[in-house]
JSON list of C-alpha atoms in Angstrom, two decimals:
[
{"chain": "A", "resi": 1255, "resn": "MET", "atom": "CA", "xyz": [-60.49, -22.34, -12.04]},
{"chain": "A", "resi": 1256, "resn": "THR", "atom": "CA", "xyz": [-62.01, -25.27, -10.18]},
{"chain": "A", "resi": 1257, "resn": "ASP", "atom": "CA", "xyz": [-65.38, -24.90, -8.27]},
{"chain": "A", "resi": 1258, "resn": "ILE", "atom": "CA", "xyz": [-63.39, -25.47, -4.94]},
{"chain": "A", "resi": 1259, "resn": "SER", "atom": "CA", "xyz": [-61.11, -22.88, -5.96]},
{"chain": "A", "resi": 1260, "resn": "LYS", "atom": "CA", "xyz": [-63.86, -20.28, -6.51]},
{"chain": "A", "resi": 1261, "resn": "ARG", "atom": "CA", "xyz": [-65.56, -21.07, -3.47]},
{"chain": "A", "resi": 1262, "resn": "THR", "atom": "CA", "xyz": [-62.42, -20.47, -1.62]},
{"chain": "A", "resi": 1263, "resn": "LEU", "atom": "CA", "xyz": [-62.80, -16.95, -2.66]},
{"chain": "A", "resi": 1264, "resn": "LEU", "atom": "CA", "xyz": [-65.85, -16.64, -0.48]},
{"chain": "A", "resi": 1265, "resn": "LEU", "atom": "CA", "xyz": [-64.69, -18.00, 2.76]},
{"chain": "A", "resi": 1266, "resn": "GLY", "atom": "CA", "xyz": [-63.80, -14.30, 3.38]},
{"chain": "A", "resi": 1267, "resn": "LEU", "atom": "CA", "xyz": [-60.49, -14.29, 1.44]},
{"chain": "A", "resi": 1268, "resn": "ALA", "atom": "CA", "xyz": [-61.51, -12.25, -1.88]},
{"chain": "A", "resi": 1269, "resn": "THR", "atom": "CA", "xyz": [-63.64, -9.82, -3.89]},
{"chain": "A", "resi": 1270, "resn": "VAL", "atom": "CA", "xyz": [-66.30, -11.96, -4.98]},
{"chain": "A", "resi": 1271, "resn": "SER", "atom": "CA", "xyz": [-68.22, -11.87, -2.04]},
{"chain": "A", "resi": 1272, "resn": "LEU", "atom": "CA", "xyz": [-68.05, -7.92, -1.70]},
{"chain": "A", "resi": 1273, "resn": "MET", "atom": "CA", "xyz": [-68.79, -7.54, -5.58]},
{"chain": "A", "resi": 1274, "resn": "PRO", "atom": "CA", "xyz": [-70.79, -4.29, -5.82]},
{"chain": "A", "resi": 1275, "resn": "VAL", "atom": "CA", "xyz": [-74.18, -4.56, -7.50]},
{"chain": "A", "resi": 1276, "resn": "THR", "atom": "CA", "xyz": [-75.37, -0.80, -7.98]},
{"chain": "A", "resi": 1277, "resn": "ALA", "atom": "CA", "xyz": [-79.11, -0.16, -7.42]},
{"chain": "A", "resi": 1278, "resn": "LEU", "atom": "CA", "xyz": [-78.68, 2.02, -10.87]},
{"chain": "A", "resi": 1279, "resn": "ALA", "atom": "CA", "xyz": [-77.54, -1.03, -12.82]},
{"chain": "A", "resi": 1280, "resn": "GLN", "atom": "CA", "xyz": [-80.76, -2.84, -11.27]},
{"chain": "A", "resi": 1281, "resn": "GLY", "atom": "CA", "xyz": [-82.86, -0.23, -12.67]},
{"chain": "A", "resi": 1282, "resn": "LYS", "atom": "CA", "xyz": [-83.48, 1.28, -9.14]},
{"chain": "A", "resi": 1283, "resn": "THR", "atom": "CA", "xyz": [-82.79, 4.61, -7.49]},
{"chain": "A", "resi": 1284, "resn": "ASN", "atom": "CA", "xyz": [-82.01, 5.20, -3.85]},
{"chain": "A", "resi": 1285, "resn": "THR", "atom": "CA", "xyz": [-81.48, 8.40, -2.16]},
{"chain": "A", "resi": 1286, "resn": "GLN", "atom": "CA", "xyz": [-79.78, 6.92, 0.79]},
{"chain": "A", "resi": 1287, "resn": "PRO", "atom": "CA", "xyz": [-76.44, 5.46, -0.27]},
{"chain": "A", "resi": 1288, "resn": "PHE", "atom": "CA", "xyz": [-75.63, 4.11, 3.07]},
{"chain": "A", "resi": 1289, "resn": "VAL", "atom": "CA", "xyz": [-77.12, 1.34, 5.13]},
{"chain": "A", "resi": 1290, "resn": "LEU", "atom": "CA", "xyz": [-78.17, 2.42, 8.66]},
{"chain": "A", "resi": 1291, "resn": "ALA", "atom": "CA", "xyz": [-76.87, 0.45, 11.62]},
{"chain": "A", "resi": 1292, "resn": "PRO", "atom": "CA", "xyz": [-79.92, -0.70, 13.95]},
{"chain": "A", "resi": 1293, "resn": "LYS", "atom": "CA", "xyz": [-80.44, 0.64, 17.35]},
{"chain": "A", "resi": 1294, "resn": "PHE", "atom": "CA", "xyz": [-79.19, -2.14, 19.53]},
{"chain": "A", "resi": 1295, "resn": "SER", "atom": "CA", "xyz": [-80.31, -2.94, 23.11]},
{"chain": "A", "resi": 1296, "resn": "ALA", "atom": "CA", "xyz": [-77.53, -2.18, 25.93]},
{"chain": "A", "resi": 1297, "resn": "GLN", "atom": "CA", "xyz": [-77.07, -5.95, 26.23]},
{"chain": "A", "resi": 1298, "resn": "ASP", "atom": "CA", "xyz": [-76.46, -6.60, 22.39]},
{"chain": "A", "resi": 1299, "resn": "GLN", "atom": "CA", "xyz": [-74.28, -3.34, 22.16]},
{"chain": "A", "resi": 1300, "resn": "GLY", "atom": "CA", "xyz": [-72.28, -4.86, 24.94]},
{"chain": "A", "resi": 1301, "resn": "ARG", "atom": "CA", "xyz": [-71.87, -8.12, 23.04]},
{"chain": "A", "resi": 1302, "resn": "ILE", "atom": "CA", "xyz": [-70.52, -5.93, 20.03]},
{"chain": "A", "resi": 1303, "resn": "ASN", "atom": "CA", "xyz": [-68.06, -4.24, 22.24]},
{"chain": "A", "resi": 1304, "resn": "ARG", "atom": "CA", "xyz": [-66.73, -7.49, 23.71]},
{"chain": "A", "resi": 1305, "resn": "ALA", "atom": "CA", "xyz": [-66.27, -8.82, 20.15]},
{"chain": "A", "resi": 1306, "resn": "VAL", "atom": "CA", "xyz": [-64.34, -5.88, 19.12]},
{"chain": "A", "resi": 1307, "resn": "ALA", "atom": "CA", "xyz": [-62.22, -6.01, 22.06]},
{"chain": "A", "resi": 1308, "resn": "TYR", "atom": "CA", "xyz": [-61.69, -9.74, 21.44]},
{"chain": "A", "resi": 1309, "resn": "LEU", "atom": "CA", "xyz": [-60.39, -9.33, 17.96]},
{"chain": "A", "resi": 1310, "resn": "GLN", "atom": "CA", "xyz": [-58.32, -6.25, 18.75]},
{"chain": "A", "resi": 1311, "resn": "ALA", "atom": "CA", "xyz": [-56.45, -8.37, 21.23]},
{"chain": "A", "resi": 1312, "resn": "LEU", "atom": "CA", "xyz": [-55.77, -11.02, 19.11]},
{"chain": "A", "resi": 1313, "resn": "ASN", "atom": "CA", "xyz": [-51.98, -11.42, 18.25]},
{"chain": "A", "resi": 1314, "resn": "SER", "atom": "CA", "xyz": [-51.19, -14.86, 16.80]},
{"chain": "A", "resi": 1315, "resn": "GLY", "atom": "CA", "xyz": [-52.64, -18.28, 16.40]},
{"chain": "A", "resi": 1316, "resn": "ALA", "atom": "CA", "xyz": [-52.92, -21.44, 14.58]},
{"chain": "A", "resi": 1317, "resn": "GLY", "atom": "CA", "xyz": [-54.99, -24.63, 14.30]},
{"chain": "A", "resi": 1318, "resn": "ARG", "atom": "CA", "xyz": [-57.21, -26.69, 11.91]},
{"chain": "A", "resi": 1319, "resn": "PHE", "atom": "CA", "xyz": [-60.22, -25.45, 9.98]},
{"chain": "A", "resi": 1320, "resn": "GLU", "atom": "CA", "xyz": [-63.03, -26.95, 8.00]},
{"chain": "A", "resi": 1321, "resn": "GLN", "atom": "CA", "xyz": [-64.53, -25.08, 5.04]},
{"chain": "A", "resi": 1322, "resn": "THR", "atom": "CA", "xyz": [-68.25, -26.12, 3.92]},
{"chain": "A", "resi": 1323, "resn": "ASP", "atom": "CA", "xyz": [-69.36, -24.52, 0.63]},
{"chain": "A", "resi": 1324, "resn": "PHE", "atom": "CA", "xyz": [-72.95, -23.59, -0.50]},
{"chain": "A", "resi": 1325, "resn": "LYS", "atom": "CA", "xyz": [-73.63, -27.06, -1.79]},
{"chain": "A", "resi": 1326, "resn": "GLY", "atom": "CA", "xyz": [-72.29, -28.64, 1.46]},
{"chain": "A", "resi": 1327, "resn": "ARG", "atom": "CA", "xyz": [-69.04, -29.95, 0.37]},
{"chain": "A", "resi": 1328, "resn": "LYS", "atom": "CA", "xyz": [-66.31, -30.15, 2.88]},
{"chain": "A", "resi": 1329, "resn": "THR", "atom": "CA", "xyz": [-62.46, -29.50, 2.78]},
{"chain": "A", "resi": 1330, "resn": "GLN", "atom": "CA", "xyz": [-60.01, -29.15, 5.69]},
{"chain": "A", "resi": 1331, "resn": "GLY", "atom": "CA", "xyz": [-56.48, -27.71, 6.14]},
{"chain": "A", "resi": 1332, "resn": "ASP", "atom": "CA", "xyz": [-54.06, -25.76, 8.52]},
{"chain": "A", "resi": 1333, "resn": "TRP", "atom": "CA", "xyz": [-54.40, -22.23, 9.35]},
{"chain": "A", "resi": 1334, "resn": "TRP", "atom": "CA", "xyz": [-51.87, -19.50, 10.98]},
{"chain": "A", "resi": 1335, "resn": "LEU", "atom": "CA", "xyz": [-52.72, -15.97, 12.00]},
{"chain": "A", "resi": 1336, "resn": "GLN", "atom": "CA", "xyz": [-50.38, -12.92, 12.89]},
{"chain": "A", "resi": 1337, "resn": "ARG", "atom": "CA", "xyz": [-52.09, -9.67, 13.53]},
{"chain": "A", "resi": 1338, "resn": "PRO", "atom": "CA", "xyz": [-52.33, -7.24, 11.97]},
{"chain": "A", "resi": 1339, "resn": "GLY", "atom": "CA", "xyz": [-52.83, -8.17, 8.30]},
{"chain": "A", "resi": 1340, "resn": "LYS", "atom": "CA", "xyz": [-51.46, -11.65, 8.27]},
{"chain": "A", "resi": 1341, "resn": "ILE", "atom": "CA", "xyz": [-53.15, -15.14, 7.64]},
{"chain": "A", "resi": 1342, "resn": "ARG", "atom": "CA", "xyz": [-52.32, -18.31, 6.03]},
{"chain": "A", "resi": 1343, "resn": "PHE", "atom": "CA", "xyz": [-54.80, -21.17, 4.89]},
{"chain": "A", "resi": 1344, "resn": "ALA", "atom": "CA", "xyz": [-53.23, -24.47, 3.63]},
{"chain": "A", "resi": 1345, "resn": "TYR", "atom": "CA", "xyz": [-55.77, -26.89, 2.19]},
{"chain": "A", "resi": 1346, "resn": "ASP", "atom": "CA", "xyz": [-55.19, -30.65, 2.54]},
{"chain": "A", "resi": 1347, "resn": "ALA", "atom": "CA", "xyz": [-54.79, -32.80, -0.49]},
{"chain": "A", "resi": 1348, "resn": "PRO", "atom": "CA", "xyz": [-56.10, -33.35, -3.01]},
{"chain": "A", "resi": 1349, "resn": "TYR", "atom": "CA", "xyz": [-57.01, -29.51, -3.42]},
{"chain": "A", "resi": 1350, "resn": "SER", "atom": "CA", "xyz": [-53.61, -28.26, -1.80]},
{"chain": "A", "resi": 1351, "resn": "LEU", "atom": "CA", "xyz": [-54.62, -24.66, -2.17]},
{"chain": "A", "resi": 1352, "resn": "LEU", "atom": "CA", "xyz": [-52.68, -22.07, -0.53]},
{"chain": "A", "resi": 1353, "resn": "VAL", "atom": "CA", "xyz": [-54.17, -18.69, 0.42]},
{"chain": "A", "resi": 1354, "resn": "VAL", "atom": "CA", "xyz": [-51.93, -16.11, 2.18]},
{"chain": "A", "resi": 1355, "resn": "ALA", "atom": "CA", "xyz": [-52.54, -12.40, 3.31]},
{"chain": "A", "resi": 1356, "resn": "ASP", "atom": "CA", "xyz": [-49.20, -10.89, 3.70]},
{"chain": "A", "resi": 1357, "resn": "GLY", "atom": "CA", "xyz": [-50.61, -7.58, 5.25]},
{"chain": "A", "resi": 1358, "resn": "LYS", "atom": "CA", "xyz": [-51.40, -5.70, 1.92]},
{"chain": "A", "resi": 1359, "resn": "ARG", "atom": "CA", "xyz": [-52.62, -8.33, -0.43]},
{"chain": "A", "resi": 1360, "resn": "VAL", "atom": "CA", "xyz": [-54.39, -12.03, -0.31]},
{"chain": "A", "resi": 1361, "resn": "ASN", "atom": "CA", "xyz": [-52.48, -14.29, -2.69]},
{"chain": "A", "resi": 1362, "resn": "MET", "atom": "CA", "xyz": [-53.93, -17.77, -3.82]},
{"chain": "A", "resi": 1363, "resn": "TRP", "atom": "CA", "xyz": [-51.92, -20.50, -5.47]},
{"chain": "A", "resi": 1364, "resn": "ASP", "atom": "CA", "xyz": [-53.96, -23.42, -7.12]},
{"chain": "A", "resi": 1365, "resn": "PRO", "atom": "CA", "xyz": [-51.05, -25.96, -7.93]},
{"chain": "A", "resi": 1366, "resn": "ARG", "atom": "CA", "xyz": [-53.30, -28.35, -9.73]},
{"chain": "A", "resi": 1367, "resn": "LEU", "atom": "CA", "xyz": [-54.31, -25.76, -12.16]},
{"chain": "A", "resi": 1368, "resn": "LYS", "atom": "CA", "xyz": [-50.92, -23.66, -11.77]},
{"chain": "A", "resi": 1369, "resn": "ALA", "atom": "CA", "xyz": [-53.29, -20.77, -11.21]},
{"chain": "A", "resi": 1370, "resn": "PHE", "atom": "CA", "xyz": [-52.12, -17.63, -9.17]},
{"chain": "A", "resi": 1371, "resn": "ASN", "atom": "CA", "xyz": [-54.68, -15.07, -8.06]},
{"chain": "A", "resi": 1372, "resn": "GLN", "atom": "CA", "xyz": [-54.12, -11.88, -5.98]},
{"chain": "A", "resi": 1373, "resn": "TYR", "atom": "CA", "xyz": [-56.60, -9.34, -4.20]},
{"chain": "A", "resi": 1374, "resn": "PRO", "atom": "CA", "xyz": [-56.29, -6.18, -2.24]},
{"chain": "A", "resi": 1375, "resn": "LEU", "atom": "CA", "xyz": [-56.61, -7.32, 1.46]},
{"chain": "A", "resi": 1376, "resn": "ASP", "atom": "CA", "xyz": [-58.86, -4.23, 2.16]},
{"chain": "A", "resi": 1377, "resn": "ALA", "atom": "CA", "xyz": [-61.38, -5.26, -0.43]},
{"chain": "A", "resi": 1378, "resn": "THR", "atom": "CA", "xyz": [-61.90, -8.72, 1.26]},
{"chain": "A", "resi": 1379, "resn": "PRO", "atom": "CA", "xyz": [-63.89, -9.71, 4.33]},
{"chain": "A", "resi": 1380, "resn": "LEU", "atom": "CA", "xyz": [-60.82, -10.89, 6.01]},
{"chain": "A", "resi": 1381, "resn": "SER", "atom": "CA", "xyz": [-59.80, -7.26, 6.54]},
{"chain": "A", "resi": 1382, "resn": "LEU", "atom": "CA", "xyz": [-62.64, -7.10, 9.17]},
{"chain": "A", "resi": 1383, "resn": "PHE", "atom": "CA", "xyz": [-60.52, -8.95, 11.76]},
{"chain": "A", "resi": 1384, "resn": "LEU", "atom": "CA", "xyz": [-57.09, -8.56, 10.20]},
{"chain": "A", "resi": 1385, "resn": "SER", "atom": "CA", "xyz": [-57.22, -4.78, 10.31]},
{"chain": "A", "resi": 1386, "resn": "LYS", "atom": "CA", "xyz": [-54.83, -3.02, 12.87]},
{"chain": "A", "resi": 1387, "resn": "GLN", "atom": "CA", "xyz": [-57.77, -1.13, 14.27]},
{"chain": "A", "resi": 1388, "resn": "ILE", "atom": "CA", "xyz": [-60.93, -3.11, 14.48]},
{"chain": "A", "resi": 1389, "resn": "ARG", "atom": "CA", "xyz": [-64.14, -1.05, 14.06]},
{"chain": "A", "resi": 1390, "resn": "LEU", "atom": "CA", "xyz": [-67.58, -2.28, 13.32]},
{"chain": "A", "resi": 1391, "resn": "ASP", "atom": "CA", "xyz": [-69.36, 1.17, 13.18]},
{"chain": "A", "resi": 1392, "resn": "GLN", "atom": "CA", "xyz": [-67.63, 2.68, 10.29]},
{"chain": "A", "resi": 1393, "resn": "GLY", "atom": "CA", "xyz": [-66.78, 1.21, 6.93]},
{"chain": "A", "resi": 1394, "resn": "VAL", "atom": "CA", "xyz": [-68.40, -2.11, 8.20]},
{"chain": "A", "resi": 1395, "resn": "ILE", "atom": "CA", "xyz": [-71.32, -2.29, 10.52]},
{"chain": "A", "resi": 1396, "resn": "VAL", "atom": "CA", "xyz": [-73.14, -4.89, 12.52]},
{"chain": "A", "resi": 1397, "resn": "THR", "atom": "CA", "xyz": [-76.72, -5.35, 11.17]},
{"chain": "A", "resi": 1398, "resn": "GLU", "atom": "CA", "xyz": [-77.64, -8.40, 13.64]},
{"chain": "A", "resi": 1399, "resn": "VAL", "atom": "CA", "xyz": [-76.90, -9.54, 17.05]},
{"chain": "A", "resi": 1400, "resn": "THR", "atom": "CA", "xyz": [-78.15, -13.02, 17.84]},
{"chain": "A", "resi": 1401, "resn": "PRO", "atom": "CA", "xyz": [-77.63, -14.69, 21.22]},
{"chain": "A", "resi": 1402, "resn": "THR", "atom": "CA", "xyz": [-76.77, -18.47, 21.27]},
{"chain": "A", "resi": 1403, "resn": "THR", "atom": "CA", "xyz": [-76.73, -21.29, 23.83]},
{"chain": "A", "resi": 1404, "resn": "ASP", "atom": "CA", "xyz": [-72.86, -20.76, 24.25]},
{"chain": "A", "resi": 1405, "resn": "GLY", "atom": "CA", "xyz": [-72.25, -17.16, 23.07]},
{"chain": "A", "resi": 1406, "resn": "PHE", "atom": "CA", "xyz": [-73.56, -15.13, 20.22]},
{"chain": "A", "resi": 1407, "resn": "ARG", "atom": "CA", "xyz": [-73.24, -14.26, 16.48]},
{"chain": "A", "resi": 1408, "resn": "LEU", "atom": "CA", "xyz": [-72.60, -10.80, 14.86]},
{"chain": "A", "resi": 1409, "resn": "LYS", "atom": "CA", "xyz": [-73.94, -10.33, 11.13]},
{"chain": "A", "resi": 1410, "resn": "ALA", "atom": "CA", "xyz": [-71.94, -7.47, 9.61]},
{"chain": "A", "resi": 1411, "resn": "ARG", "atom": "CA", "xyz": [-71.85, -6.05, 5.96]},
{"chain": "A", "resi": 1412, "resn": "ASP", "atom": "CA", "xyz": [-70.37, -3.03, 4.06]},
{"chain": "A", "resi": 1413, "resn": "ARG", "atom": "CA", "xyz": [-72.39, 0.05, 4.89]},
{"chain": "A", "resi": 1414, "resn": "ARG", "atom": "CA", "xyz": [-72.30, 1.09, 1.27]},
{"chain": "A", "resi": 1415, "resn": "ARG", "atom": "CA", "xyz": [-75.82, 0.10, 0.01]},
{"chain": "A", "resi": 1416, "resn": "ASP", "atom": "CA", "xyz": [-74.67, -0.82, -3.40]},
{"chain": "A", "resi": 1417, "resn": "VAL", "atom": "CA", "xyz": [-72.32, -3.36, -1.97]},
{"chain": "A", "resi": 1418, "resn": "GLU", "atom": "CA", "xyz": [-73.92, -6.54, -1.22]},
{"chain": "A", "resi": 1419, "resn": "GLY", "atom": "CA", "xyz": [-72.65, -9.64, 0.82]},
{"chain": "A", "resi": 1420, "resn": "SER", "atom": "CA", "xyz": [-72.26, -10.21, 4.54]},
{"chain": "A", "resi": 1421, "resn": "ILE", "atom": "CA", "xyz": [-70.15, -12.07, 7.07]},
{"chain": "A", "resi": 1422, "resn": "LEU", "atom": "CA", "xyz": [-71.59, -13.90, 10.02]},
{"chain": "A", "resi": 1423, "resn": "MET", "atom": "CA", "xyz": [-69.20, -14.53, 12.84]},
{"chain": "A", "resi": 1424, "resn": "THR", "atom": "CA", "xyz": [-69.90, -16.94, 15.66]},
{"chain": "A", "resi": 1425, "resn": "PHE", "atom": "CA", "xyz": [-68.23, -16.24, 18.94]},
{"chain": "A", "resi": 1426, "resn": "ILE", "atom": "CA", "xyz": [-68.00, -18.91, 21.68]},
{"chain": "A", "resi": 1427, "resn": "GLU", "atom": "CA", "xyz": [-67.98, -18.18, 25.35]},
{"chain": "A", "resi": 1428, "resn": "GLN", "atom": "CA", "xyz": [-66.25, -20.61, 28.09]},
{"chain": "A", "resi": 1429, "resn": "GLY", "atom": "CA", "xyz": [-65.51, -19.56, 31.47]},
{"chain": "A", "resi": 1430, "resn": "GLY", "atom": "CA", "xyz": [-66.02, -15.96, 30.88]},
{"chain": "A", "resi": 1431, "resn": "ASN", "atom": "CA", "xyz": [-63.61, -16.22, 27.69]},
{"chain": "A", "resi": 1432, "resn": "LEU", "atom": "CA", "xyz": [-64.52, -15.42, 24.22]},
{"chain": "A", "resi": 1433, "resn": "THR", "atom": "CA", "xyz": [-63.22, -17.23, 21.13]},
{"chain": "A", "resi": 1434, "resn": "LEU", "atom": "CA", "xyz": [-63.84, -16.91, 17.46]},
{"chain": "A", "resi": 1435, "resn": "GLY", "atom": "CA", "xyz": [-65.52, -20.07, 16.44]},
{"chain": "A", "resi": 1436, "resn": "GLU", "atom": "CA", "xyz": [-66.46, -19.59, 13.04]},
{"chain": "A", "resi": 1437, "resn": "TRP", "atom": "CA", "xyz": [-67.71, -17.22, 10.06]},
{"chain": "A", "resi": 1438, "resn": "THR", "atom": "CA", "xyz": [-69.94, -17.63, 7.12]},
{"chain": "A", "resi": 1439, "resn": "VAL", "atom": "CA", "xyz": [-69.51, -15.26, 4.15]},
{"chain": "A", "resi": 1440, "resn": "THR", "atom": "CA", "xyz": [-72.65, -14.90, 1.95]},
{"chain": "A", "resi": 1441, "resn": "ASP", "atom": "CA", "xyz": [-72.37, -13.48, -1.48]},
{"chain": "A", "resi": 1442, "resn": "ALA", "atom": "CA", "xyz": [-74.83, -11.01, -3.32]},
{"chain": "A", "resi": 1443, "resn": "GLN", "atom": "CA", "xyz": [-76.65, -14.28, -4.66]},
{"chain": "A", "resi": 1444, "resn": "GLY", "atom": "CA", "xyz": [-77.17, -15.72, -1.22]},
{"chain": "A", "resi": 1445, "resn": "LYS", "atom": "CA", "xyz": [-74.87, -18.34, -1.50]},
{"chain": "A", "resi": 1446, "resn": "GLY", "atom": "CA", "xyz": [-72.72, -18.80, 1.77]},
{"chain": "A", "resi": 1447, "resn": "THR", "atom": "CA", "xyz": [-69.52, -20.74, 2.59]},
{"chain": "A", "resi": 1448, "resn": "ARG", "atom": "CA", "xyz": [-68.72, -21.54, 6.22]},
{"chain": "A", "resi": 1449, "resn": "LEU", "atom": "CA", "xyz": [-65.39, -21.75, 7.67]},
{"chain": "A", "resi": 1450, "resn": "LYS", "atom": "CA", "xyz": [-65.20, -23.39, 11.16]},
{"chain": "A", "resi": 1451, "resn": "LEU", "atom": "CA", "xyz": [-61.91, -23.19, 13.37]},
{"chain": "A", "resi": 1452, "resn": "LEU", "atom": "CA", "xyz": [-61.72, -26.78, 14.43]},
{"chain": "A", "resi": 1453, "resn": "THR", "atom": "CA", "xyz": [-58.84, -25.85, 16.87]},
{"chain": "A", "resi": 1454, "resn": "PHE", "atom": "CA", "xyz": [-57.62, -22.20, 17.96]},
{"chain": "A", "resi": 1455, "resn": "ASN", "atom": "CA", "xyz": [-53.98, -22.21, 19.66]},
{"chain": "A", "resi": 1456, "resn": "LYS", "atom": "CA", "xyz": [-54.45, -18.61, 20.56]},
{"chain": "A", "resi": 1457, "resn": "ASN", "atom": "CA", "xyz": [-51.01, -16.98, 20.68]},
{"chain": "A", "resi": 1458, "resn": "ALA", "atom": "CA", "xyz": [-48.98, -19.80, 19.16]},
{"chain": "A", "resi": 1459, "resn": "PRO", "atom": "CA", "xyz": [-45.71, -18.81, 17.76]},
{"chain": "A", "resi": 1460, "resn": "VAL", "atom": "CA", "xyz": [-45.64, -18.48, 13.93]},
{"chain": "A", "resi": 1461, "resn": "LYS", "atom": "CA", "xyz": [-42.83, -18.01, 11.54]},
{"chain": "A", "resi": 1462, "resn": "ALA", "atom": "CA", "xyz": [-42.70, -14.80, 9.26]},
{"chain": "A", "resi": 1463, "resn": "ASP", "atom": "CA", "xyz": [-42.09, -16.89, 6.08]},
{"chain": "A", "resi": 1464, "resn": "LEU", "atom": "CA", "xyz": [-45.67, -18.47, 6.59]},
{"chain": "A", "resi": 1465, "resn": "PHE", "atom": "CA", "xyz": [-47.06, -15.14, 5.26]},
{"chain": "A", "resi": 1466, "resn": "VAL", "atom": "CA", "xyz": [-45.01, -14.81, 1.98]},
{"chain": "A", "resi": 1467, "resn": "LEU", "atom": "CA", "xyz": [-46.59, -16.55, -1.21]},
{"chain": "A", "resi": 1468, "resn": "ASN", "atom": "CA", "xyz": [-44.82, -15.09, -4.36]},
{"chain": "A", "resi": 1469, "resn": "LYS", "atom": "CA", "xyz": [-46.18, -16.11, -7.88]},
{"chain": "A", "resi": 1470, "resn": "PRO", "atom": "CA", "xyz": [-44.34, -19.20, -8.89]},
{"chain": "A", "resi": 1471, "resn": "LYS", "atom": "CA", "xyz": [-42.27, -19.31, -11.93]},
{"chain": "A", "resi": 1472, "resn": "ASP", "atom": "CA", "xyz": [-44.71, -21.96, -13.56]},
{"chain": "A", "resi": 1473, "resn": "ALA", "atom": "CA", "xyz": [-47.93, -20.12, -12.78]},
{"chain": "A", "resi": 1474, "resn": "LYS", "atom": "CA", "xyz": [-50.17, -19.33, -15.65]}
]
């Protein structure tokens, strides 16, 4: 698998960012298996509630994205969304990767290597905002809320202590309206991949076949 293909898995599309590293395996013990969410101020809790309401209300969308890996390398492409459960990322040439969540699985096709990979959707950070019911206080919890000049950021992680990695979502506010601007997934080694939504045509009509990606006959 190419390096760009591996980093694709970190934009929130596959399991590597949520790979468990148990305290026992590290020679440590911990009697508390879960990370406790901080006590947020009323203002920050309001931001969390607004983000949840915004994500829950998303129906469909489309646009362009730019991905930046941990070495600063950039790639772009097109994306389409159909909640719940479905999203498609089509990378520009020369990579031409396809990453498709069909509601149950995340499928990835690398035509250059003829490599096809598949992951359970609920084992990826994408499930955070593709789920039918958005929750940031159960399996995934918010650990930080940071105001910005044009909105705010939420940092979230799996509440299980032995599962490392996090996702940082940036929300932009314009005229009282909220928009998801980008997210960064950081793995257990502290390496982050950022995906910025360059354009976001909210509620754009999308075709059902965009979210179907079967294993090609010539795949390895």
